[in-house]
Amino acid sequence: MTLGSKRKTPPGVLLLRRIRGRNWSPKTFRYVILLITFIAYACYHASRKPSSIVKSVLHPEPSTKPPQAHIINERPWPLGNVFVKEETDANRESKGWEPFNGKGGTSRLGEIDVAFLACYSLGMYVAGHLGDTLDLRLFLTWGMIGSGFFVGLFGMGYFWNVHAFWFFLVMQMAAGLFQATGWPSVVAVVGNWFGKRKRGLIMGIWNAHTSVGNICGSLIAAGVLQYGWGWSFIAPGFVMSLGGVLVYLFLAAYPEDVGFPDINSNSGKFIKRNRDIEEEEESVVADVEREGEGSGFRYENKRSVGLLQACMIPGVIPFALCLFFSKLVAYTFLYWLPFYLSQTTIGGEYMSVKTAGNLSTLFDVGGIVGGILAGYISDKFKARATTAATFMYAAIPAMLVYHSYGGVSQTVNIVLMMVAGLFVNGPYALITTAVSADLGTHKSLQGDSRALATVTAIIDGTGSAGAALGPLLTGFLSTLGWEAVFYMLVVGALCAGLLLTRLVIAEIREKLGYVDEAAASEPLLNDIR
């Protein structure tokens, strides 16, 4: 189905329209779009967290920890305490779970992470192009339901007493392919409804879904862990599938789907193409109601662009390579932070697996602040590359200080973890949202070309290759000591910043008023604002 083909109005929207007797305003639809895509991608990230939570259960380290007091705490965090020392019989898999226990267990855990992320990365390129050619609502719906199904099947391995490594590997690979449908789709949907004005701040706030999803996924997985590690996968998988139903019922992927014309990618105002003029939203609403809720609008077919053409858009390749190293750092924390916390002393004490999962969510709390801050700064100074590079450079001392002093006390660990999360997730959030949306509506795309999902897929697909590499390397380097892992993270952050050097210089030259032929030819002087 091409973009010009007739799409159906979401059934939930039709029902509400019949009940209310009229259509929602464009402003209301925009709020709804932000909310639904926020929930949708939070579900995607929530379903990725279980593997990091259960690592210490599948592969317990040789017992070097002192005996822990059994303190009863019936309520999970945040209702109960963050630091809980109890280990119930159900979640204390003292012997681990074959094939992940014993020597080489951490390497196998790293391998299933890289299997998931490699398929996710490869699937992203295909999913991006499909997202620009198929109905985004249906594409996203089936992606969420399929992903939830395979995440749940991974957990069923516990109840079926499966110990074959290939089973878990295949489940992760299948889940990774379905997960690839998410990010290009949600960014494309938001880009279809919003122009570039204040896009950094809007998408910085909206991108909190990544951290909110990580937090919810950690709490859900840790909360049901006491009933068996299989539930830590089944519960998030079920929530993921419910999110797919919500998307099917209520997500209007394009303004045209609910009777409104397309928008101007810069101003965000609606365009009535048959008059070639921009209309204010109030007049558009009046036209919609007068013409039978949009039946009078006619649109030209929109064509999607190919991968090669999208790669040629100025700025796509540098930001894609930067995201490779940025996600290498971010996803190492995503997949290994709970395991790291459970294997190191904090204030002279070890913590339980459940507590480590709870505590790791505070890294994402810092990430929420970082994403919003990066978006605001990049909007205010109109400097996406400079903002992203600055955050990556600041992440280097933040990570080193966290590794060196995070074990001093619980309070110090929390503060340093949140600071590291702020600087690590800030540029990651900025590049995958505002920058991708900017480049997907770049002025070099002529006519009615659509490239939002394709550009997003190229940038995030390349980044996801780094996301696959980081956890894999961590599985091997952690056997040498955690210091080696943190050195890897420092190198990754440094490379991410350096890859944006040319774009940073171009932005600085523009701010200082140096405009010559060489500077004018630099990408993203005015392109990614």
XYZ file of N, CA, C and O in Angstrom, residues 260-436:
708
model
N -8.079 16.110 8.334
C -7.328 17.352 8.255
C -6.301 17.270 7.130
O -5.832 16.181 6.793
N -5.925 18.410 6.567
C -4.890 18.384 5.528
C -3.510 18.166 6.125
O -3.344 18.105 7.345
N -2.510 18.038 5.253
C -1.128 17.869 5.683
C -0.641 19.156 6.337
O -1.287 20.207 6.237
N 0.529 19.089 7.018
C 1.063 20.282 7.663
C 2.341 20.739 6.976
O 3.017 19.963 6.308
N 2.651 22.001 7.157
C 3.933 22.542 6.707
C 4.991 22.085 7.693
O 4.871 22.284 8.899
N 6.054 21.433 7.183
C 7.049 20.822 8.072
C 7.816 21.850 8.887
O 8.418 21.511 9.899
N 7.830 23.101 8.468
C 8.545 24.140 9.220
C 7.636 24.821 10.239
O 7.938 24.878 11.417
N 6.500 25.351 9.769
C 5.632 26.112 10.667
C 4.724 25.231 11.506
O 4.288 25.621 12.575
N 4.401 24.037 10.971
C 3.476 23.165 11.682
C 2.028 23.497 11.409
O 1.122 22.859 11.939
N 1.762 24.495 10.534
C 0.393 24.848 10.185
C -0.118 23.925 9.085
O 0.647 23.402 8.294
N -1.440 23.768 9.042
C -2.035 22.902 8.043
C -2.032 23.560 6.671
O -2.187 24.773 6.537
N -1.862 22.742 5.642
C -1.822 23.220 4.264
C -3.016 22.661 3.518
O -3.236 21.454 3.495
N -3.779 23.532 2.894
C -4.873 23.084 2.043
C -4.358 23.064 0.620
O -4.270 24.089 -0.052
N -3.972 21.890 0.146
C -3.209 21.772 -1.089
C -3.977 22.222 -2.319
O -3.389 22.675 -3.279
N -5.307 22.057 -2.311
C -6.033 22.433 -3.513
C -6.152 23.942 -3.674
O -6.684 24.428 -4.658
N -5.652 24.714 -2.686
C -5.617 26.171 -2.817
C -4.192 26.710 -2.736
O -3.971 27.892 -2.920
N -3.227 25.795 -2.426
C -1.821 26.174 -2.331
C -1.575 27.310 -1.357
O -0.735 28.183 -1.585
N -2.306 27.341 -0.274
C -2.076 28.356 0.756
C -2.129 27.669 2.104
O -2.732 26.612 2.267
N -1.503 28.283 3.090
C -1.565 27.773 4.446
C -2.800 28.325 5.129
O -3.158 29.476 4.958
N -3.471 27.477 5.856
C -4.671 27.877 6.573
C -4.402 27.838 8.070
O -3.684 26.988 8.561
N -4.994 28.757 8.813
C -4.924 28.705 10.259
C -5.770 27.524 10.741
O -6.729 27.108 10.090
N -5.418 26.989 11.901
C -6.082 25.790 12.387
C -7.575 26.003 12.565
O -8.381 25.115 12.319
N -7.994 27.216 12.979
C -9.408 27.455 13.201
C -10.198 27.341 11.904
O -11.293 26.781 11.865
N -9.654 27.901 10.828
C -10.359 27.831 9.552
C -10.372 26.411 9.015
O -11.314 25.991 8.353
N -9.305 25.648 9.317
C -9.274 24.258 8.887
C -10.369 23.465 9.586
O -11.070 22.655 8.974
N -10.527 23.697 10.884
C -11.576 23.006 11.617
C -12.935 23.338 11.032
O -13.801 22.470 10.851
N -13.156 24.620 10.699
C -14.426 25.028 10.122
C -14.654 24.337 8.779
O -15.758 23.873 8.477
N -13.612 24.271 7.964
C -13.733 23.603 6.671
C -14.054 22.131 6.833
O -14.844 21.554 6.091
N -13.401 21.497 7.826
C -13.634 20.074 8.061
C -15.086 19.813 8.403
O -15.727 18.906 7.869
N -15.630 20.621 9.325
C -17.006 20.419 9.724
C -17.971 20.746 8.595
O -18.995 20.096 8.409
N -17.653 21.799 7.799
C -18.529 22.211 6.712
C -18.522 21.211 5.567
O -19.531 20.978 4.912
N -17.389 20.569 5.339
C -17.262 19.682 4.186
C -17.412 18.217 4.577
O -16.894 17.326 3.924
N -18.117 17.972 5.676
C -18.363 16.577 6.051
C -17.151 15.922 6.655
O -16.782 14.823 6.283
N -16.511 16.643 7.592
C -15.353 16.118 8.317
C -14.233 15.677 7.397
O -13.680 14.592 7.488
N -13.927 16.568 6.471
C -12.703 16.374 5.700
C -12.890 15.703 4.373
O -11.925 15.506 3.651
N -14.087 15.338 3.990
C -14.248 14.619 2.734
C -13.935 15.486 1.533
O -13.726 14.978 0.435
N -13.886 16.824 1.712
C -13.627 17.704 0.585
C -12.170 17.875 0.262
O -11.821 18.505 -0.732
N -11.277 17.371 1.096
C -9.847 17.539 0.843
C -9.359 16.503 -0.149
O -9.739 15.340 -0.086
N -8.496 16.920 -1.013
C -7.882 16.004 -1.962
C -6.368 16.136 -1.853
O -5.842 17.228 -1.771
N -5.709 15.031 -1.877
C -4.273 15.029 -1.681
C -3.584 14.316 -2.819
O -4.091 13.341 -3.365
N -2.426 14.799 -3.120
C -1.604 14.141 -4.108
C -0.876 12.973 -3.461
O -0.644 12.960 -2.272
N -0.531 12.007 -4.263
C 0.202 10.865 -3.729
C 1.559 11.298 -3.208
O 2.234 12.137 -3.801
N 1.956 10.718 -2.097
C 3.277 10.995 -1.536
C 4.136 9.780 -1.767
O 3.706 8.667 -1.547
N 5.349 9.984 -2.192
C 6.224 8.855 -2.461
C 7.321 8.804 -1.404
O 7.780 9.822 -0.904
N 7.705 7.589 -1.066
C 8.791 7.415 -0.107
C 10.122 7.460 -0.840
O 10.186 7.247 -2.046
N 11.178 7.775 -0.114
C 12.508 7.843 -0.721
C 13.276 6.580 -0.383
O 12.968 5.880 0.583
N 14.276 6.275 -1.194
C 15.086 5.096 -0.964
C 16.146 5.335 0.093
O 16.410 6.475 0.491
N 16.784 4.252 0.538
C 17.808 4.345 1.574
C 18.987 5.186 1.114
O 19.504 6.016 1.870
N 19.423 5.002 -0.130
C 20.575 5.743 -0.632
C 20.284 7.230 -0.697
O 21.115 8.066 -0.307
N 19.099 7.582 -1.193
C 18.725 8.992 -1.263
C 18.657 9.611 0.128
O 19.084 10.752 0.342
N 18.129 8.860 1.078
C 18.037 9.367 2.448
C 19.426 9.552 3.062
O 19.665 10.494 3.818
N 20.363 8.644 2.729
C 21.730 8.764 3.254
C 22.428 10.008 2.734
O 23.350 10.532 3.368
N 22.008 10.489 1.563
C 22.641 11.656 0.955
C 22.169 12.974 1.558
O 22.725 14.026 1.267
N 21.149 12.929 2.406
C 20.692 14.149 3.066
C 21.798 14.645 3.989
O 22.332 13.886 4.796
N 22.192 15.908 3.874
C 23.294 16.435 4.695
C 23.051 16.233 6.195
O 21.997 16.592 6.714
N 24.026 15.633 6.860
C 23.945 15.442 8.304
C 23.519 14.065 8.738
O 23.717 13.694 9.897
N 22.931 13.278 7.847
C 22.433 11.959 8.241
C 23.579 11.037 8.667
O 23.524 10.403 9.722
N 24.623 10.953 7.855
C 25.730 10.031 8.150
C 26.485 10.423 9.428
O 26.730 9.564 10.290
N 26.879 11.699 9.611
C 27.586 12.048 10.859
C 26.777 11.748 12.115
O 27.306 11.217 13.099
N 25.498 12.087 12.089
C 24.682 11.836 13.268
C 24.447 10.339 13.477
O 24.353 9.867 14.608
N 24.340 9.590 12.380
C 24.158 8.140 12.505
C 25.378 7.497 13.156
O 25.253 6.635 14.038
N 26.576 7.918 12.740
C 27.801 7.365 13.315
C 27.971 7.801 14.772
O 28.445 7.025 15.613
N 27.596 9.041 15.062
C 27.646 9.511 16.451
C 26.723 8.667 17.321
O 27.086 8.274 18.438
N 25.531 8.369 16.795
C 24.582 7.587 17.577
C 25.066 6.155 17.782
O 24.703 5.509 18.767
N 25.880 5.649 16.862
C 26.463 4.319 17.023
C 27.186 4.213 18.370
O 26.978 3.272 19.144
N 28.033 5.191 18.659
C 28.800 5.162 19.906
C 27.968 5.631 21.095
O 28.155 5.163 22.226
N 27.028 6.557 20.845
C 26.178 7.029 21.927
C 25.300 5.905 22.463
O 25.154 5.724 23.687
N 24.726 5.097 21.565
C 23.887 3.984 22.005
C 24.729 2.836 22.551
O 24.243 2.056 23.374
N 25.968 2.712 22.092
C 26.865 1.720 22.681
C 26.985 1.970 24.180
O 26.924 1.032 24.992
N 27.143 3.233 24.548
C 27.259 3.598 25.962
C 25.921 3.426 26.678
O 25.830 2.800 27.745
N 24.853 3.978 26.090
C 23.545 3.971 26.750
C 23.020 2.553 26.955
O 22.470 2.222 28.023
N 23.175 1.694 25.950
C 22.618 0.352 26.055
C 23.467 -0.571 26.924
O 22.963 -1.580 27.422
N 24.719 -0.237 27.112
C 25.513 -0.998 28.084
C 24.951 -0.784 29.482
O 24.811 -1.726 30.266
N 24.591 0.452 29.787
C 23.938 0.726 31.070
C 22.565 0.062 31.133
O 22.169 -0.482 32.167
N 21.823 0.114 30.023
C 20.478 -0.447 29.985
C 20.476 -1.936 30.317
O 19.646 -2.416 31.099
N 21.432 -2.675 29.735
C 21.420 -4.125 29.870
C 22.265 -4.653 31.031
O 22.043 -5.769 31.488
N 23.243 -3.862 31.494
C 24.172 -4.407 32.485
C 24.203 -3.681 33.825
O 24.821 -4.162 34.772
N 23.546 -2.532 33.934
C 23.611 -1.786 35.185
C 23.043 -2.568 36.377
O 23.675 -2.598 37.444
N 21.869 -3.215 36.257
C 21.383 -3.991 37.416
C 22.358 -5.102 37.836
O 22.553 -5.338 39.029
N 22.964 -5.770 36.859
C 23.936 -6.827 37.154
C 25.154 -6.237 37.863
O 25.658 -6.798 38.847
N 25.630 -5.094 37.371
C 26.786 -4.421 37.981
C 26.483 -4.044 39.434
O 27.312 -4.245 40.333
N 25.287 -3.504 39.667
C 24.919 -3.085 41.019
C 24.827 -4.267 41.981
O 25.159 -4.142 43.161
N 24.371 -5.417 41.472
C 24.221 -6.574 42.349
C 25.548 -7.267 42.649
O 25.630 -8.079 43.574
N 26.594 -6.921 41.885
C 27.883 -7.582 42.056
C 28.942 -6.689 42.692
O 30.097 -7.084 42.829
N 28.578 -5.471 43.064
C 29.529 -4.550 43.695
C 28.971 -4.082 45.040
O 27.753 -4.077 45.250
N 29.875 -3.671 45.907
C 29.448 -3.201 47.228
C 29.110 -1.717 47.171
O 29.787 -0.928 46.507
N 28.041 -1.345 47.878
C 27.642 0.054 48.010
C 27.501 0.338 49.493
O 26.651 -0.260 50.166
N 28.338 1.200 49.989
C 28.348 1.467 51.423
C 28.750 0.246 52.222
O 28.292 0.059 53.354
N 29.589 -0.611 51.619
C 30.062 -1.802 52.307
C 29.099 -2.968 52.281
O 29.357 -3.985 52.927
N 27.992 -2.856 51.555
C 26.996 -3.917 51.521
C 26.682 -4.318 50.084
O 26.742 -3.491 49.162
N 26.336 -5.599 49.887
C 25.798 -6.059 48.614
C 24.276 -5.943 48.667
O 23.679 -5.968 49.733
N 23.665 -5.832 47.498
C 22.213 -5.730 47.458
C 21.616 -6.900 46.689
O 22.302 -7.560 45.912
N 20.339 -7.139 46.902
C 19.653 -8.237 46.232
C 19.425 -7.901 44.763
O 19.553 -6.753 44.326
N 19.060 -8.927 43.990
C 18.771 -8.727 42.564
C 17.606 -7.758 42.386
O 17.631 -6.874 41.530
N 16.577 -7.927 43.211
C 15.405 -7.050 43.119
C 15.769 -5.606 43.425
O 15.331 -4.672 42.747
N 16.575 -5.416 44.450
C 16.994 -4.065 44.818
C 17.826 -3.430 43.711
O 17.676 -2.243 43.409
N 18.722 -4.210 43.111
C 19.549 -3.695 42.018
C 18.679 -3.240 40.855
O 18.935 -2.204 40.232
N 17.626 -4.002 40.552
C 16.702 -3.606 39.495
C 15.977 -2.327 39.835
O 15.804 -1.440 38.986
N 15.541 -2.193 41.081
C 14.871 -0.961 41.509
C 15.801 0.240 41.435
O 15.439 1.305 40.933
N 17.010 0.071 41.942
C 17.951 1.185 41.992
C 18.361 1.643 40.600
O 18.560 2.839 40.360
N 18.476 0.714 39.663
C 18.923 1.070 38.312
C 17.961 2.009 37.608
O 18.340 2.697 36.652
N 16.713 2.063 38.061
C 15.736 2.956 37.422
C 16.104 4.425 37.602
O 15.678 5.276 36.813
N 16.895 4.735 38.638
C 17.261 6.133 38.881
C 18.204 6.660 37.809
O 18.293 7.875 37.591
N 18.924 5.773 37.125
C 19.723 6.182 35.975
C 18.812 6.777 34.904
O 19.146 7.791 34.275
N 17.647 6.176 34.725
C 16.702 6.671 33.724
C 15.986 7.926 34.172
O 15.524 8.712 33.346
N 15.861 8.118 35.480
C 15.313 9.384 35.977
C 16.218 10.535 35.549
O 15.758 11.584 35.072
N 17.532 10.340 35.705
C 18.473 11.335 35.208
C 18.379 11.486 33.707
O 18.513 12.593 33.166
N 18.105 10.372 33.001
C 17.973 10.423 31.554
C 16.793 11.260 31.094
O 16.864 11.925 30.053
N 15.701 11.249 31.853
C 14.541 12.077 31.508
C 14.928 13.551 31.539
O 14.627 14.318 30.620
N 15.613 13.949 32.603
C 16.061 15.344 32.726
C 17.030 15.684 31.596
O 16.952 16.758 30.993
N 17.940 14.758 31.282
C 18.918 15.006 30.230
C 18.284 15.195 28.873
O 18.685 16.079 28.105
N 17.268 14.378 28.540
C 16.599 14.509 27.253
C 15.886 15.839 27.110
O 15.953 16.493 26.057
N 15.189 16.268 28.162
C 14.477 17.549 28.122
C 15.460 18.709 28.051
O 15.281 19.661 27.275
N 16.528 18.644 28.844
C 17.530 19.703 28.873
C 18.236 19.836 27.533
O 18.431 20.952 27.029
N 18.613 18.710 26.930
C 19.284 18.753 25.631
C 18.373 19.340 24.565
O 18.808 20.131 23.714
N 17.095 18.961 24.588
C 16.148 19.508 23.612
C 15.961 20.998 23.774
O 15.934 21.750 22.784
N 15.850 21.459 25.023
C 15.666 22.895 25.276
C 16.881 23.699 24.835
O 16.752 24.732 24.167
N 18.067 23.234 25.202
C 19.295 23.951 24.849
C 19.478 24.004 23.335
O 19.836 25.050 22.765
N 19.219 22.883 22.655
C 19.411 22.858 21.197
C 18.413 23.759 20.490
O 18.716 24.322 19.433
N 17.208 23.914 21.043
C 16.227 24.846 20.478
C 16.649 26.291 20.713
O 16.582 27.139 19.813
N 17.089 26.580 21.929
C 17.424 27.952 22.298
C 18.609 28.481 21.496
O 18.598 29.627 21.028
N 19.638 27.642 21.331
C 20.842 28.079 20.621
C 20.886 27.600 19.176
O 21.840 27.894 18.462
N 19.850 26.881 18.747
C 19.768 26.365 17.378
C 21.068 25.651 17.001
O 21.680 25.926 15.967
N 21.472 24.759 17.888
C 22.750 24.059 17.693
C 22.619 22.617 18.160
O 23.021 22.261 19.263
N 22.059 21.767 17.311
C 21.848 20.372 17.670
C 23.187 19.642 17.880
O 23.384 18.925 18.849
N 24.109 19.808 16.928
C 25.377 19.076 16.987
C 26.209 19.495 18.193
O 26.790 18.651 18.888
N 26.288 20.798 18.438
C 27.084 21.297 19.563
C 26.528 20.790 20.891
O 27.282 20.393 21.789
N 25.217 20.794 21.016
C 24.587 20.302 22.244
C 24.891 18.829 22.462
O 25.286 18.405 23.562
N 24.721 18.015 21.412
C 24.955 16.574 21.529
C 26.413 16.279 21.882
O 26.705 15.448 22.755
N 27.347 16.959 21.212
C 28.768 16.718 21.460
C 29.157 17.129 22.881
O 29.924 16.423 23.555
N 28.642 18.251 23.337
C 28.957 18.731 24.690
C 28.501 17.726 25.747
O 29.221 17.434 26.707
N 27.310 17.210 25.580
C 26.799 16.223 26.525
C 27.659 14.961 26.527
O 27.922 14.380 27.585
N 28.095 14.512 25.339
C 28.908 13.297 25.281
C 30.252 13.494 25.971
O 30.736 12.599 26.675
N 30.867 14.664 25.774
C 32.139 14.941 26.448
C 31.946 15.008 27.968
O 32.796 14.537 28.731
N 30.826 15.589 28.407
C 30.558 15.689 29.845
C 30.270 14.318 30.453
O 30.484 14.103 31.658
N 29.794 13.377 29.636
C 29.493 12.034 30.141
C 30.760 11.290 30.561
O 30.706 10.401 31.426
N 31.907 11.649 29.976
C 33.156 10.941 30.275
C 33.558 11.081 31.740
O 33.712 10.071 32.445
N 33.729 12.315 32.266
C 34.056 12.411 33.696
C 32.932 11.914 34.591
O 33.185 11.382 35.678
N 31.677 12.065 34.139
C 30.544 11.609 34.954
C 30.608 10.096 35.179
O 30.374 9.606 36.297
N 30.928 9.340 34.124
C 31.012 7.876 34.253
C 32.213 7.451 35.094
O 32.122 6.517 35.906
N 33.344 8.125 34.909
C 34.543 7.771 35.673
C 34.353 8.039 37.163
O 34.765 7.238 38.011
N 33.717 9.169 37.479
C 33.461 9.498 38.884
C 32.475 8.503 39.488
O 32.630 8.072 40.647
N 31.476 8.106 38.708
C 30.502 7.132 39.215
C 31.169 5.796 39.538
O 30.912 5.194 40.587
N 32.041 5.347 38.655
C 32.721 4.074 38.887
C 33.651 4.146 40.099
O 33.743 3.199 40.880
N 34.319 5.280 40.250
C 35.307 5.416 41.325
C 34.674 5.637 42.695
O 35.171 5.133 43.709
N 33.578 6.412 42.750
C 33.026 6.818 44.038
C 31.587 6.358 44.273
O 31.002 6.682 45.313
N 31.024 5.600 43.331
C 29.648 5.151 43.500
C 29.457 4.192 44.658
O 28.343 4.022 45.161
N 30.541 3.555 45.102
C 30.431 2.605 46.199
C 30.605 3.212 47.571
O 30.546 2.494 48.582
N 30.804 4.529 47.661
C 31.022 5.176 48.954
C 29.805 5.023 49.855
O 29.910 4.662 51.029
N 28.638 5.329 49.316
C 27.397 5.207 50.084
C 26.224 5.126 49.119
O 26.369 5.398 47.922
N 25.068 4.797 49.649
C 23.874 4.702 48.819
C 23.489 6.053 48.238
O 23.134 6.165 47.057
N 23.586 7.097 49.035
C 23.223 8.439 48.573
C 24.148 8.903 47.462
O 23.702 9.433 46.434
N 25.439 8.724 47.653
C 26.410 9.129 46.632
C 26.183 8.352 45.340
O 26.249 8.909 44.238
N 25.893 7.072 45.458
C 25.647 6.251 44.276
C 24.453 6.767 43.485
O 24.496 6.868 42.254
N 23.389 7.108 44.188
C 22.174 7.599 43.527
C 22.451 8.904 42.789
O 22.073 9.081 41.627
N 23.115 9.849 43.462
C 23.391 11.150 42.854
C 24.275 11.006 41.620
O 23.978 11.554 40.552
N 25.372 10.258 41.759
C 26.301 10.092 40.642
C 25.659 9.317 39.487
O 25.931 9.593 38.312
N 24.806 8.346 39.819
C 24.122 7.578 38.772
C 23.185 8.474 37.973
O 23.104 8.386 36.739
N 22.461 9.339 38.641
C 21.521 10.227 37.952
C 22.263 11.249 37.088
O 21.811 11.583 35.989
N 23.405 11.731 37.571
C 24.210 12.668 36.769
C 24.731 11.972 35.514
O 24.686 12.517 34.408
N 25.218 10.740 35.668
C 25.691 9.978 34.509
C 24.555 9.727 33.536
O 24.726 9.857 32.307
N 23.375 9.392 34.047
C 22.221 9.174 33.182
C 21.831 10.416 32.410
O 21.432 10.340 31.243
N 21.956 11.581 33.058
C 21.627 12.844 32.398
C 22.501 13.068 31.169
O 21.996 13.379 30.074
N 23.802 12.902 31.324
C 24.713 13.181 30.213
C 24.750 12.061 29.169
O 24.965 12.326 27.980
N 24.526 10.832 29.585
C 24.541 9.716 28.632
C 23.283 9.717 27.762
O 23.352 9.555 26.543
N 22.120 9.904 28.375
C 20.860 9.811 27.645
C 20.464 11.093 26.941
O 19.620 11.065 26.038
N 21.050 12.238 27.340
C 20.702 13.511 26.710
C 20.918 13.522 25.204
O 19.979 13.756 24.426
N 22.153 13.295 24.725
C 22.391 13.309 23.274
C 21.709 12.154 22.552
O 21.271 12.310 21.411
N 21.624 11.015 23.208
C 20.921 9.873 22.620
C 19.471 10.250 22.327
O 18.935 9.988 21.237
N 18.821 10.912 23.288
C 17.435 11.339 23.106
C 17.320 12.399 22.018
O 16.406 12.365 21.184
N 18.235 13.347 22.004
C 18.182 14.441 21.029
C 18.337 13.939 19.594
O 17.574 14.321 18.699
N 19.307 13.071 19.367
C 19.585 12.598 18.003
C 18.460 11.714 17.489
O 18.067 11.806 16.321
N 17.930 10.862 18.340
C 16.896 9.929 17.876
C 15.533 10.592 17.715
O 14.631 9.983 17.135
N 15.362 11.811 18.197
C 14.062 12.469 18.075
C 14.141 13.705 17.191
O 13.862 13.643 15.997
N 14.535 14.842 17.765
C 14.495 16.105 17.034
C 15.378 16.093 15.795
O 14.974 16.537 14.717
N 16.609 15.589 15.917
C 17.525 15.577 14.777
C 16.980 14.684 13.660
O 16.972 15.062 12.490
N 16.497 13.498 14.021
C 15.949 12.590 13.018
C 14.743 13.205 12.322
O 14.594 13.097 11.097
